[in-house]
PDB file of C-alpha atoms in Angstrom:
ATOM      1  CA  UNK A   1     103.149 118.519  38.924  1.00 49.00           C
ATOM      2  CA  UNK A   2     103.355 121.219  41.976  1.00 60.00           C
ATOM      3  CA  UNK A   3     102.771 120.144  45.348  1.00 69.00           C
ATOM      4  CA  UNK A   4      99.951 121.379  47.127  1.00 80.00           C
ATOM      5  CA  UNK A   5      99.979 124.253  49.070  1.00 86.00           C
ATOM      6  CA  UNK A   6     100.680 122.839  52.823  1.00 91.00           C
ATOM      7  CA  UNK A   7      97.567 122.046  54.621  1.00 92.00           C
ATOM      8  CA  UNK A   8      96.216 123.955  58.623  1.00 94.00           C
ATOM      9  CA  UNK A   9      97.266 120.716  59.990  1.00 94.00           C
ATOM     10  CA  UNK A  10     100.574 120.152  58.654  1.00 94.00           C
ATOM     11  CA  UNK A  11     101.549 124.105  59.228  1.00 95.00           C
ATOM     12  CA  UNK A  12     100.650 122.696  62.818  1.00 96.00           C
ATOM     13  CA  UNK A  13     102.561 120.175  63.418  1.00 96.00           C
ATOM     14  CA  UNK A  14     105.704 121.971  62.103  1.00 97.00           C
ATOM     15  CA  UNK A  15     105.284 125.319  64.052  1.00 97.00           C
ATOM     16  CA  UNK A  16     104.225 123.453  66.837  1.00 96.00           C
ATOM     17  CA  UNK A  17     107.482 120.683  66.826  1.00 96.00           C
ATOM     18  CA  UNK A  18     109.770 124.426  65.987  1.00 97.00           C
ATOM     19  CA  UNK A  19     108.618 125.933  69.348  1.00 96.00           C
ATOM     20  CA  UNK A  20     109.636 122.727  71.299  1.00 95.00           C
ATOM     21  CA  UNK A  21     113.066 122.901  69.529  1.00 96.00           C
ATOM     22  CA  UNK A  22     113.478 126.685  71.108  1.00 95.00           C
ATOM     23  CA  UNK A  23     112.460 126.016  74.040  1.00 94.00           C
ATOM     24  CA  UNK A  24     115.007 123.014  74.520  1.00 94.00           C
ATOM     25  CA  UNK A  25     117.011 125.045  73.263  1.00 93.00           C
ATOM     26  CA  UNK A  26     116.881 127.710  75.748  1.00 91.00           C
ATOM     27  CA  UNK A  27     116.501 125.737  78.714  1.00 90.00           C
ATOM     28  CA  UNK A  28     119.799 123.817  77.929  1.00 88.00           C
ATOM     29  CA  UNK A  29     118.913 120.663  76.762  1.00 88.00           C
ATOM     30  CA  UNK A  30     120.548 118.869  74.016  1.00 88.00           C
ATOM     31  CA  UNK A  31     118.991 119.662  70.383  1.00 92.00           C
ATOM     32  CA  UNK A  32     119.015 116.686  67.689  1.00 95.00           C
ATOM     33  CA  UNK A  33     117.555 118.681  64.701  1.00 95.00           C
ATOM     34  CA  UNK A  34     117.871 115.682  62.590  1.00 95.00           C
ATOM     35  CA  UNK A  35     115.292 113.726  65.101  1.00 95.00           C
ATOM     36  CA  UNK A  36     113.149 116.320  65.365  1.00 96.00           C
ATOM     37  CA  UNK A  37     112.610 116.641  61.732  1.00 95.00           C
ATOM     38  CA  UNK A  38     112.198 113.138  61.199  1.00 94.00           C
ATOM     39  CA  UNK A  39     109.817 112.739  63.542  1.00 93.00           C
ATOM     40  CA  UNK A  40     107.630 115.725  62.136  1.00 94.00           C
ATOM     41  CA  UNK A  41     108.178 113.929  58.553  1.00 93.00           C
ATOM     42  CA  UNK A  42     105.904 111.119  59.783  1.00 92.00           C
ATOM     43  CA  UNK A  43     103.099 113.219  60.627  1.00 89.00           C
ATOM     44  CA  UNK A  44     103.410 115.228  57.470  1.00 89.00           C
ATOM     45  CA  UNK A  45     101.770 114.117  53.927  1.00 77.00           C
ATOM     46  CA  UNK A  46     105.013 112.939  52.326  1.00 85.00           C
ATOM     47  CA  UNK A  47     106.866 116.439  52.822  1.00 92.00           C
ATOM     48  CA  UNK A  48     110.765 115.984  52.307  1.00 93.00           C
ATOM     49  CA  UNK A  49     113.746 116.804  54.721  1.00 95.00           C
ATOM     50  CA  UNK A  50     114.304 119.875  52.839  1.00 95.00           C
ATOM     51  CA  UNK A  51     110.600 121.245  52.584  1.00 94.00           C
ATOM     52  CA  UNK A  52     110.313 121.069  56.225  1.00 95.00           C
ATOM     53  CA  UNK A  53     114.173 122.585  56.755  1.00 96.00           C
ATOM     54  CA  UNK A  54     112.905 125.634  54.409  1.00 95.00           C
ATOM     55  CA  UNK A  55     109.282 125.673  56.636  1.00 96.00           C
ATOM     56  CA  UNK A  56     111.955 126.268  59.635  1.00 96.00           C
ATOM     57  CA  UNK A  57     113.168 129.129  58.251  1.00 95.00           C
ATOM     58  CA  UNK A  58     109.535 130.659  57.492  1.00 95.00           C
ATOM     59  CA  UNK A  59     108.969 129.886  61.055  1.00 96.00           C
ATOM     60  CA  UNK A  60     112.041 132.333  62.272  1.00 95.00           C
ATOM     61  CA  UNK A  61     111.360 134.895  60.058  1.00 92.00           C
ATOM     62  CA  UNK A  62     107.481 135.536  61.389  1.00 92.00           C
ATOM     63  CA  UNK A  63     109.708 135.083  64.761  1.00 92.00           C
ATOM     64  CA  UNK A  64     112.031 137.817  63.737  1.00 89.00           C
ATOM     65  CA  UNK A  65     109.000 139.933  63.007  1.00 84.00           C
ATOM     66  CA  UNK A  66     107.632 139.552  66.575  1.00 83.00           C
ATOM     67  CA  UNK A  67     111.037 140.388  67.934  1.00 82.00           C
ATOM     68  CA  UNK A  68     111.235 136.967  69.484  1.00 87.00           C
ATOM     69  CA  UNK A  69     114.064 134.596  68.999  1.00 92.00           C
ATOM     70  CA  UNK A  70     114.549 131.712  66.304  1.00 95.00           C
ATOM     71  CA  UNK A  71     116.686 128.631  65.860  1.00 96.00           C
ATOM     72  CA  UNK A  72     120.586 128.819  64.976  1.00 93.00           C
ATOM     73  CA  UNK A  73     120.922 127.308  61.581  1.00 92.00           C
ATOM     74  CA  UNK A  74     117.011 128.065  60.353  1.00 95.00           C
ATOM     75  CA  UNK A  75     117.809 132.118  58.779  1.00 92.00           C
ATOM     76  CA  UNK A  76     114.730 133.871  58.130  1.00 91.00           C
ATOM     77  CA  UNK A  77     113.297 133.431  54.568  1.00 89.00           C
ATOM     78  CA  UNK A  78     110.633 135.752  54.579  1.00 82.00           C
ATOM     79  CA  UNK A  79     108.727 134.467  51.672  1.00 83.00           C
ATOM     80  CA  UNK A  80     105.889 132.401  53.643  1.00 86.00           C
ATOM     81  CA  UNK A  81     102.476 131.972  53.638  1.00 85.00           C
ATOM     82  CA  UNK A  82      99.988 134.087  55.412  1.00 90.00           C
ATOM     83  CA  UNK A  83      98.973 130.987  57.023  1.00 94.00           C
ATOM     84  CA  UNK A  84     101.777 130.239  58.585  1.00 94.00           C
ATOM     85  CA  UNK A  85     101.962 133.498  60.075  1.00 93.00           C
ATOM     86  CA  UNK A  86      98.590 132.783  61.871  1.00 95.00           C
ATOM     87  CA  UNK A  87      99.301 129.507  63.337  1.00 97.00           C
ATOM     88  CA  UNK A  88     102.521 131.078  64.725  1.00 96.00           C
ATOM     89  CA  UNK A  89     100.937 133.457  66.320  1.00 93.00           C
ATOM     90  CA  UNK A  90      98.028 131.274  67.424  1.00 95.00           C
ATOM     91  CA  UNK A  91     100.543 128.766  68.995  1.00 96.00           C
ATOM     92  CA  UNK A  92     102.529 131.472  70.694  1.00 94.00           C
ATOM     93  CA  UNK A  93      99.472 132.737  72.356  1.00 92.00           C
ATOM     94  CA  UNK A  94      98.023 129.720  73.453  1.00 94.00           C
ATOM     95  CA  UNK A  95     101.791 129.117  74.986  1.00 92.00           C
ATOM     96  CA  UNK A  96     102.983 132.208  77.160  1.00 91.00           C
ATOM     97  CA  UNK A  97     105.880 129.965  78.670  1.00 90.00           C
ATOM     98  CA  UNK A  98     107.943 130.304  75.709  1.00 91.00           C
ATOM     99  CA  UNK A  99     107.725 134.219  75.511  1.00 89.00           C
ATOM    100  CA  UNK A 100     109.039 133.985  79.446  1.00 91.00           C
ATOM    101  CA  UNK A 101     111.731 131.908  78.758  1.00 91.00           C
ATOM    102  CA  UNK A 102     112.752 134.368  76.302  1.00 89.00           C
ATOM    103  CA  UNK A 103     111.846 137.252  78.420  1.00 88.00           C
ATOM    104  CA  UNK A 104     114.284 135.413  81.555  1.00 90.00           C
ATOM    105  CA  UNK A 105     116.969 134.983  78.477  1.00 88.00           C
ATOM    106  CA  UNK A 106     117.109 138.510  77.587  1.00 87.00           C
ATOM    107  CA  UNK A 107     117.030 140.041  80.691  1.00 88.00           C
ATOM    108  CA  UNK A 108     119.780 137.937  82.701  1.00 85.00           C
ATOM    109  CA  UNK A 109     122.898 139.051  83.505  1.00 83.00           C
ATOM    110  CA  UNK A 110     125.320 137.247  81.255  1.00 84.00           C
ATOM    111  CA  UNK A 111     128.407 134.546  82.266  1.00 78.00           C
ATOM    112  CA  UNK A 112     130.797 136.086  84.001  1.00 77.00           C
ATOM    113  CA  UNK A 113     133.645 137.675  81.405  1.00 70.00           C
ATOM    114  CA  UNK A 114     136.461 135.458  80.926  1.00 70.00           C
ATOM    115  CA  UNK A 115     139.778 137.579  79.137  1.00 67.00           C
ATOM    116  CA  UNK A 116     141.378 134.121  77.604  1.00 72.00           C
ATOM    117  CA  UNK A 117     141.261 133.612  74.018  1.00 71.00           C
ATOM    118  CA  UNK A 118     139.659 130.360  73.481  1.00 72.00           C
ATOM    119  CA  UNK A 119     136.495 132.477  75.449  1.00 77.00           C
ATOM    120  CA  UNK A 120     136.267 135.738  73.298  1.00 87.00           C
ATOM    121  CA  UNK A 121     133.747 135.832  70.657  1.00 91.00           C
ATOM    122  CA  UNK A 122     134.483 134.712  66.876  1.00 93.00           C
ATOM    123  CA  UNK A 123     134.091 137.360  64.066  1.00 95.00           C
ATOM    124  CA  UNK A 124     131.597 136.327  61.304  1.00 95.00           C
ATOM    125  CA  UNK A 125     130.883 138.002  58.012  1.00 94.00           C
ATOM    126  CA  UNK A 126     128.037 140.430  58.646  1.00 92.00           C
ATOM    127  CA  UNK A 127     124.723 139.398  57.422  1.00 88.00           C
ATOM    128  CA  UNK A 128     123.553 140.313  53.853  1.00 75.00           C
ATOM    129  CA  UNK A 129     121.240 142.432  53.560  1.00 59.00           C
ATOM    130  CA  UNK A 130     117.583 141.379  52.076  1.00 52.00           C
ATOM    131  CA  UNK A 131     117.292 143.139  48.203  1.00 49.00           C
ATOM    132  CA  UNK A 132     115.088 146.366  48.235  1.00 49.00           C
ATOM    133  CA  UNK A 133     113.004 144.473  45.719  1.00 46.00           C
ATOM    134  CA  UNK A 134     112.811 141.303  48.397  1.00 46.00           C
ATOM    135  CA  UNK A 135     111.805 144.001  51.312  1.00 49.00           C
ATOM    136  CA  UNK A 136     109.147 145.640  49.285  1.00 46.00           C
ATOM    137  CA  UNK A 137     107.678 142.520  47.998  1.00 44.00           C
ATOM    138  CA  UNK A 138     107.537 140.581  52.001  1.00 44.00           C
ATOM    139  CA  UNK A 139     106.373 143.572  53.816  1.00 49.00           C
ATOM    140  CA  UNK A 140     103.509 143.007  56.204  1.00 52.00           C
ATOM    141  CA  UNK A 141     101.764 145.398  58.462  1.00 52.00           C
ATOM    142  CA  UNK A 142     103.525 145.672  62.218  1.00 54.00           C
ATOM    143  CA  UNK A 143     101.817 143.890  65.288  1.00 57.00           C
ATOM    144  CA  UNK A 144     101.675 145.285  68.380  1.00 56.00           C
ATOM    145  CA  UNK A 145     104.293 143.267  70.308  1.00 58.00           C
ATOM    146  CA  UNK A 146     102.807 141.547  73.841  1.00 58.00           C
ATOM    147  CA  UNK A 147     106.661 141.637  75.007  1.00 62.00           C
ATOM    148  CA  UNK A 148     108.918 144.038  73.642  1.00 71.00           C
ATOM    149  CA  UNK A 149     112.125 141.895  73.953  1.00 73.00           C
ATOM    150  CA  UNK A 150     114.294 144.507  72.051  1.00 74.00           C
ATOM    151  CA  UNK A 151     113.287 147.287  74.657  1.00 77.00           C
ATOM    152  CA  UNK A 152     114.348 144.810  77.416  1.00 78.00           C
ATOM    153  CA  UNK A 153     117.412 143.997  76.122  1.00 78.00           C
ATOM    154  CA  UNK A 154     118.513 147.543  75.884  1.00 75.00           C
ATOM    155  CA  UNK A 155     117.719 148.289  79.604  1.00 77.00           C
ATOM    156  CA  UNK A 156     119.903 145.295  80.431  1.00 84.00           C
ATOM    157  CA  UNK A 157     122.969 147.158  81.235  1.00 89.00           C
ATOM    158  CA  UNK A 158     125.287 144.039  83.084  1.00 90.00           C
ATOM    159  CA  UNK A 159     124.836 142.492  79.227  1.00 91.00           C
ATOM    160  CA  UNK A 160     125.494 145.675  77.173  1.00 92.00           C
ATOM    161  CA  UNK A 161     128.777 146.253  79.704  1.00 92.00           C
ATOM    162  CA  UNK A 162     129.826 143.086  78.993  1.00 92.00           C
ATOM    163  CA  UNK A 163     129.603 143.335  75.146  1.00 94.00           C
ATOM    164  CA  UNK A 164     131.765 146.419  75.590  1.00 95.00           C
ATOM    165  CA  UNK A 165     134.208 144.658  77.818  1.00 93.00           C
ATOM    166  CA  UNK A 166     134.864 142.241  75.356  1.00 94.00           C
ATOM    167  CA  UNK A 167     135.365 143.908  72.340  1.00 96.00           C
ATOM    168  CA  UNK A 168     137.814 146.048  74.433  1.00 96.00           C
ATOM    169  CA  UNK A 169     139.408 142.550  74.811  1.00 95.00           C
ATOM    170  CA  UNK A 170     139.448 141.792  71.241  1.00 96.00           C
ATOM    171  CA  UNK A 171     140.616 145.509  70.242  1.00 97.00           C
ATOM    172  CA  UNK A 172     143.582 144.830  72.570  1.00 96.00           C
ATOM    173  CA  UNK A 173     144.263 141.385  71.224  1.00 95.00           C
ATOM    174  CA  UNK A 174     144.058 143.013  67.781  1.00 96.00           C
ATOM    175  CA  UNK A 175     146.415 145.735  67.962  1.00 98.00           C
ATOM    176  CA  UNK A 176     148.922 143.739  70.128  1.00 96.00           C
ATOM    177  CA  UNK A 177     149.052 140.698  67.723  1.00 96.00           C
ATOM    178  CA  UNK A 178     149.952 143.470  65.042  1.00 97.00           C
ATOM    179  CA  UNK A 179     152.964 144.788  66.649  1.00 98.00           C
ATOM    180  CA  UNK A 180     150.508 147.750  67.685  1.00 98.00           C
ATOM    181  CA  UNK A 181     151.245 147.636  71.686  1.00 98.00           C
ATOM    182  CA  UNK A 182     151.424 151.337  71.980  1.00 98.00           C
ATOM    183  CA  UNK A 183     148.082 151.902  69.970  1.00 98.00           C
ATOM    184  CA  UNK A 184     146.392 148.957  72.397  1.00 98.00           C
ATOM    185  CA  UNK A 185     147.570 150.953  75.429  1.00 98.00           C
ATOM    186  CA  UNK A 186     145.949 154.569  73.858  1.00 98.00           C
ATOM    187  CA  UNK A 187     142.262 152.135  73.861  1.00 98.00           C
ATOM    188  CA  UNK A 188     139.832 154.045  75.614  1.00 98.00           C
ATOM    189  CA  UNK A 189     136.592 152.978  76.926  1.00 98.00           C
ATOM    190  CA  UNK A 190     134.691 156.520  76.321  1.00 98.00           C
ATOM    191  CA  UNK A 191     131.380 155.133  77.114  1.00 96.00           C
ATOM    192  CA  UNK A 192     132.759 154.494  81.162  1.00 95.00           C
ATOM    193  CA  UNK A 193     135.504 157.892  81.190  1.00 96.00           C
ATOM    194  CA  UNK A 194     133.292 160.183  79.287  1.00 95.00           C
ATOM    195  CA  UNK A 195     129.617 159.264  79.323  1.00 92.00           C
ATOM    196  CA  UNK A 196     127.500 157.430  77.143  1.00 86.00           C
ATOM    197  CA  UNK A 197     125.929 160.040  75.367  1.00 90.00           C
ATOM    198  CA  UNK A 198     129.108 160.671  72.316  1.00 96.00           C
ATOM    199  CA  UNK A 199     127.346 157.883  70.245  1.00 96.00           C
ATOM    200  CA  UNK A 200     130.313 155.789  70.442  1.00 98.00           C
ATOM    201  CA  UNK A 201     131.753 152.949  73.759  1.00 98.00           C
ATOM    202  CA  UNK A 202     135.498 152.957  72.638  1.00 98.00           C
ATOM    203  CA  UNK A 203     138.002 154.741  70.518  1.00 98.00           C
ATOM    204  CA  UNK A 204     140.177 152.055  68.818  1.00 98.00           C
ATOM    205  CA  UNK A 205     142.782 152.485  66.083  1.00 98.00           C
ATOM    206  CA  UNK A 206     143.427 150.914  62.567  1.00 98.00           C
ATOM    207  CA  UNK A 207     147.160 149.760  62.620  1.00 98.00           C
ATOM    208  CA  UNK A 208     148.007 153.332  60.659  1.00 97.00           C
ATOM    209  CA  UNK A 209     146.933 155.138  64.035  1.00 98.00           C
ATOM    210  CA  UNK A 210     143.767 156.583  62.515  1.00 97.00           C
ATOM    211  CA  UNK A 211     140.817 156.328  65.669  1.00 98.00           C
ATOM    212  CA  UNK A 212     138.580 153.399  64.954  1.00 98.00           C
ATOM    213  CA  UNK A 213     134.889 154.589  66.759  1.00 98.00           C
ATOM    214  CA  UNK A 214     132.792 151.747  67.965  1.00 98.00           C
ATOM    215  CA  UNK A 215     129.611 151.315  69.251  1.00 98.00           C
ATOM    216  CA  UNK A 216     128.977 147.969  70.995  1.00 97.00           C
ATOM    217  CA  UNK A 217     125.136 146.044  70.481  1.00 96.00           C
ATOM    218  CA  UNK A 218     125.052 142.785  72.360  1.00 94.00           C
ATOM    219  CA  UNK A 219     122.026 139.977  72.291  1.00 93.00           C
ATOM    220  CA  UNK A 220     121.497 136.884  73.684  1.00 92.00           C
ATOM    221  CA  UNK A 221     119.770 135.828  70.564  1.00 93.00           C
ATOM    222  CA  UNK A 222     120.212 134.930  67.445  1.00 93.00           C
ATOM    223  CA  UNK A 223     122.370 136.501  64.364  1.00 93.00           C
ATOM    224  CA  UNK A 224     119.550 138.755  62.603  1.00 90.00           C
ATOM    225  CA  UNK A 225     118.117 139.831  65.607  1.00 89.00           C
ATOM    226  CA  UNK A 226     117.094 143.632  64.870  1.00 87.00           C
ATOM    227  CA  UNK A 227     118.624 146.237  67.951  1.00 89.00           C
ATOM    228  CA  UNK A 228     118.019 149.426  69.017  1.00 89.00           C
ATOM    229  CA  UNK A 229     120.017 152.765  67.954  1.00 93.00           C
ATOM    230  CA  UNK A 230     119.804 156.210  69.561  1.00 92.00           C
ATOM    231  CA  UNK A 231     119.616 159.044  67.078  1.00 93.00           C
ATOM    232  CA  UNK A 232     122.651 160.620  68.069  1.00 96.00           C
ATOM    233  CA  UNK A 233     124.332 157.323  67.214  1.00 96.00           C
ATOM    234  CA  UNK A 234     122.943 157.632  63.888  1.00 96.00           C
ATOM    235  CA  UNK A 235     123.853 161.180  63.504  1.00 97.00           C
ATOM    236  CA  UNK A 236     127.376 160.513  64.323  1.00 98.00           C
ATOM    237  CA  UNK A 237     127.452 157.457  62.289  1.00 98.00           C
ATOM    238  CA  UNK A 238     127.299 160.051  59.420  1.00 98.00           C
ATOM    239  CA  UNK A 239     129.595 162.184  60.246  1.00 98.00           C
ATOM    240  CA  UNK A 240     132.108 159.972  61.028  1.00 98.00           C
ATOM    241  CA  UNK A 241     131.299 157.519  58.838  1.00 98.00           C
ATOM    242  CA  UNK A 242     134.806 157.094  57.906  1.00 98.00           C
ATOM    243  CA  UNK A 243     135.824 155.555  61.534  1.00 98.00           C
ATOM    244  CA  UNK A 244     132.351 154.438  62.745  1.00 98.00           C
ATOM    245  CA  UNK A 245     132.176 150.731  63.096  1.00 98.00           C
ATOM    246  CA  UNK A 246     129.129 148.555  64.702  1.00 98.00           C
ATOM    247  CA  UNK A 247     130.273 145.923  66.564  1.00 98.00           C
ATOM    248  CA  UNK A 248     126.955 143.320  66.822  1.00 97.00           C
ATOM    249  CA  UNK A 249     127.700 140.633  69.453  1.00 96.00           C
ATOM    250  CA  UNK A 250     125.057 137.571  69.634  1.00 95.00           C
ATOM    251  CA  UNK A 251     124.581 134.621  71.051  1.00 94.00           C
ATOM    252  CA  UNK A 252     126.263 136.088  74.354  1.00 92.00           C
ATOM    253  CA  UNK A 253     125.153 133.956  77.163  1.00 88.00           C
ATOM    254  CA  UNK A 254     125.603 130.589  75.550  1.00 88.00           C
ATOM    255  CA  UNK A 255     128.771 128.655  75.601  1.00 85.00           C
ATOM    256  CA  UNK A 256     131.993 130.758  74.686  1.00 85.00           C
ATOM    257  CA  UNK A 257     132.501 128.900  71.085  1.00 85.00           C
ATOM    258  CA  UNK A 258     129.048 129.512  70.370  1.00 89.00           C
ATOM    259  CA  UNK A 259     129.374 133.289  70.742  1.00 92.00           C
ATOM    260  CA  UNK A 260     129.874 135.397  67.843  1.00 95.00           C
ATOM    261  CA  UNK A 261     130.173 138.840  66.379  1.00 97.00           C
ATOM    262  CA  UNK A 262     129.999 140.857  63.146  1.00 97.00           C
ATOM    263  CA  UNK A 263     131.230 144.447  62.051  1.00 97.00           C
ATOM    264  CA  UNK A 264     128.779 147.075  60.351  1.00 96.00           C
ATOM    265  CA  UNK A 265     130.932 150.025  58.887  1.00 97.00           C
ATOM    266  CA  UNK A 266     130.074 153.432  57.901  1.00 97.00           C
ATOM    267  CA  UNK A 267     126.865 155.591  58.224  1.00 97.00           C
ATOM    268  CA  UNK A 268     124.070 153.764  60.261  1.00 96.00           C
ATOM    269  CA  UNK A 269     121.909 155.055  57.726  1.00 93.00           C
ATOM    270  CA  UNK A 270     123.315 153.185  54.817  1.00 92.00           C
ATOM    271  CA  UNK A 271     124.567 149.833  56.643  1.00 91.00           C
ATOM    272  CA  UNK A 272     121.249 149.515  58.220  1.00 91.00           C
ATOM    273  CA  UNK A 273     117.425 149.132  57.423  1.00 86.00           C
ATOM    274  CA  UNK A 274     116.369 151.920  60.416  1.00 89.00           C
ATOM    275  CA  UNK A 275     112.427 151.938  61.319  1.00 82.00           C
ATOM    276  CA  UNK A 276     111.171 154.775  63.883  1.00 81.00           C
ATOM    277  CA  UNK A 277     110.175 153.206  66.671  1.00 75.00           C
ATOM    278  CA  UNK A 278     108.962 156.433  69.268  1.00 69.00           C
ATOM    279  CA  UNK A 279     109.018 160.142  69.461  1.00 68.00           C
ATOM    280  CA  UNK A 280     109.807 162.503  72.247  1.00 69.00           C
ATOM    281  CA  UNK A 281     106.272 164.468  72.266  1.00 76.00           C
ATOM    282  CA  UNK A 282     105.388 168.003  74.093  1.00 75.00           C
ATOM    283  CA  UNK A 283     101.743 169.150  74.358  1.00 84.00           C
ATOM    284  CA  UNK A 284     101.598 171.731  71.945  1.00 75.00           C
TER     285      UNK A 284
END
């Protein structure tokens, strides 16, 4: 027999125990998920472990949506109930503090950069992308965002800097751990000697010599954060889609072994689910 669909008052309790676990997450105190989830099964009507796990993930993905932040180890699943959308929302509105503490999170200025090893960020597979199929089916009509936390963290230039600083770090490290020394010395951070408007931050090479052409994105949040591109870095993305690589940096003021990074490769266009987001209007 199918359990019932989950009640007002249980979508409650969950949302509202999910939001504590952010914000103790983000202001740095330790984060037993295990507890917390026990402690929400007691209030619930005999949901399991995993039900509430998979009600975590529902919970990040309307996050996701709202550009906000969600919990490490909860990935979106997009699949949710309208409901749960609404109480969400409800809950963030009725608490602004946890849309500040993200706000203060995205706009600091990161750790200082450290050039040892132990402190550069670890390369993950890149994200999968959701099916065409899956996209079409979840797709829900766009809010209008009370904090645009993706336009802020673009404007934060001491963070995107030091994204770019340490992926020159990690090119170098590369190329020199090759047998490359020559090719690490030719590394050139274009985005600081010739401007920031090629659609590129460095010119790296593959271990044959050909350039490697990366463009740096760096977050403070979470892995499947979405981030802004420029048009001309799409545009170049295509036609250099040989050499163009995405380097996506997250997690960037935590810890350094909980900082991360994945690759994109190729044509912006392809790698990429791109939404328009503004247009540069004349009066006609």
């Amino acid at each position: 027999m199918p359990r019932a669909a989950w009640s007002r008052e249980e979508v409650e309790a969950t949302v509202a125990d999910y939001l504590a676990m952010l914000v103790e997450y983000h202001s740095g105190q330790p984060l037993n998920k295990a507890a917390h989830n026990r402690a929400v099964q007691r209030v619930l009507h005999d949901r399991s472990a995993a039900a509430i796990e998979f009600k975590h993930q529902n919970i990040s993905a309307v996050l996701v949506e709202d550009g906000l932040d969600y919990l490490d180890g909860y990935l979106p699943a997009f699949n949710f109930q309208e409901l749960l959308r609404e109480v969400v929302r409800e809950q963030l509105d009725a608490r602004p503090a946890v849309r500040e503490l993200i706000r203060r999170v995205v706009s600091a200025e990161p750790p200082p950069f450290e050039y040892s090893e132990s402190s550069l960020p670890e390369e993950v597979p890149a994200p999968r992308r959701m099916t065409k199929a899956a996209r079409e089916r979840y797709v829900r009509a766009p809010r209008p965002r009370i904090v645009d936390f993706d336009e802020i963290e673009a404007r934060n230039r001491a963070l995107g800097l030091a994204g770019e600083l340490a992926v020159l770090e990690i090119e170098d490290r590369r190329l020199r751990k090759a047998g490359k020394r020559s090719l690490a010395e030719r590394i050139e951070h274009v985005a600081k000697t010739r401007g920031d408007g090629l659609g590129y931050d460095l010119v790296s090479f593959e271990l044959d010599g050909r350039e490697r052409l990366i463009e740096v994105k760096t977050t403070p949040r979470a892995l499947l954060t979405p981030f802004f591109v420029t048009r001309n870095e799409v545009e170049v993305s295509k036609r250099r889609a040989e050499v163009y690589h995405l380097y996506r940096l997250f997690r960037f003021n935590r810890e350094p072994q909980e900082r991360r990074f994945f690759v994109v490769r190729g044509a912006l266009d392809q790698a990429c689910r791109l939404e328009p987001t503004a247009f540069r209007a004349e009066v006609a």
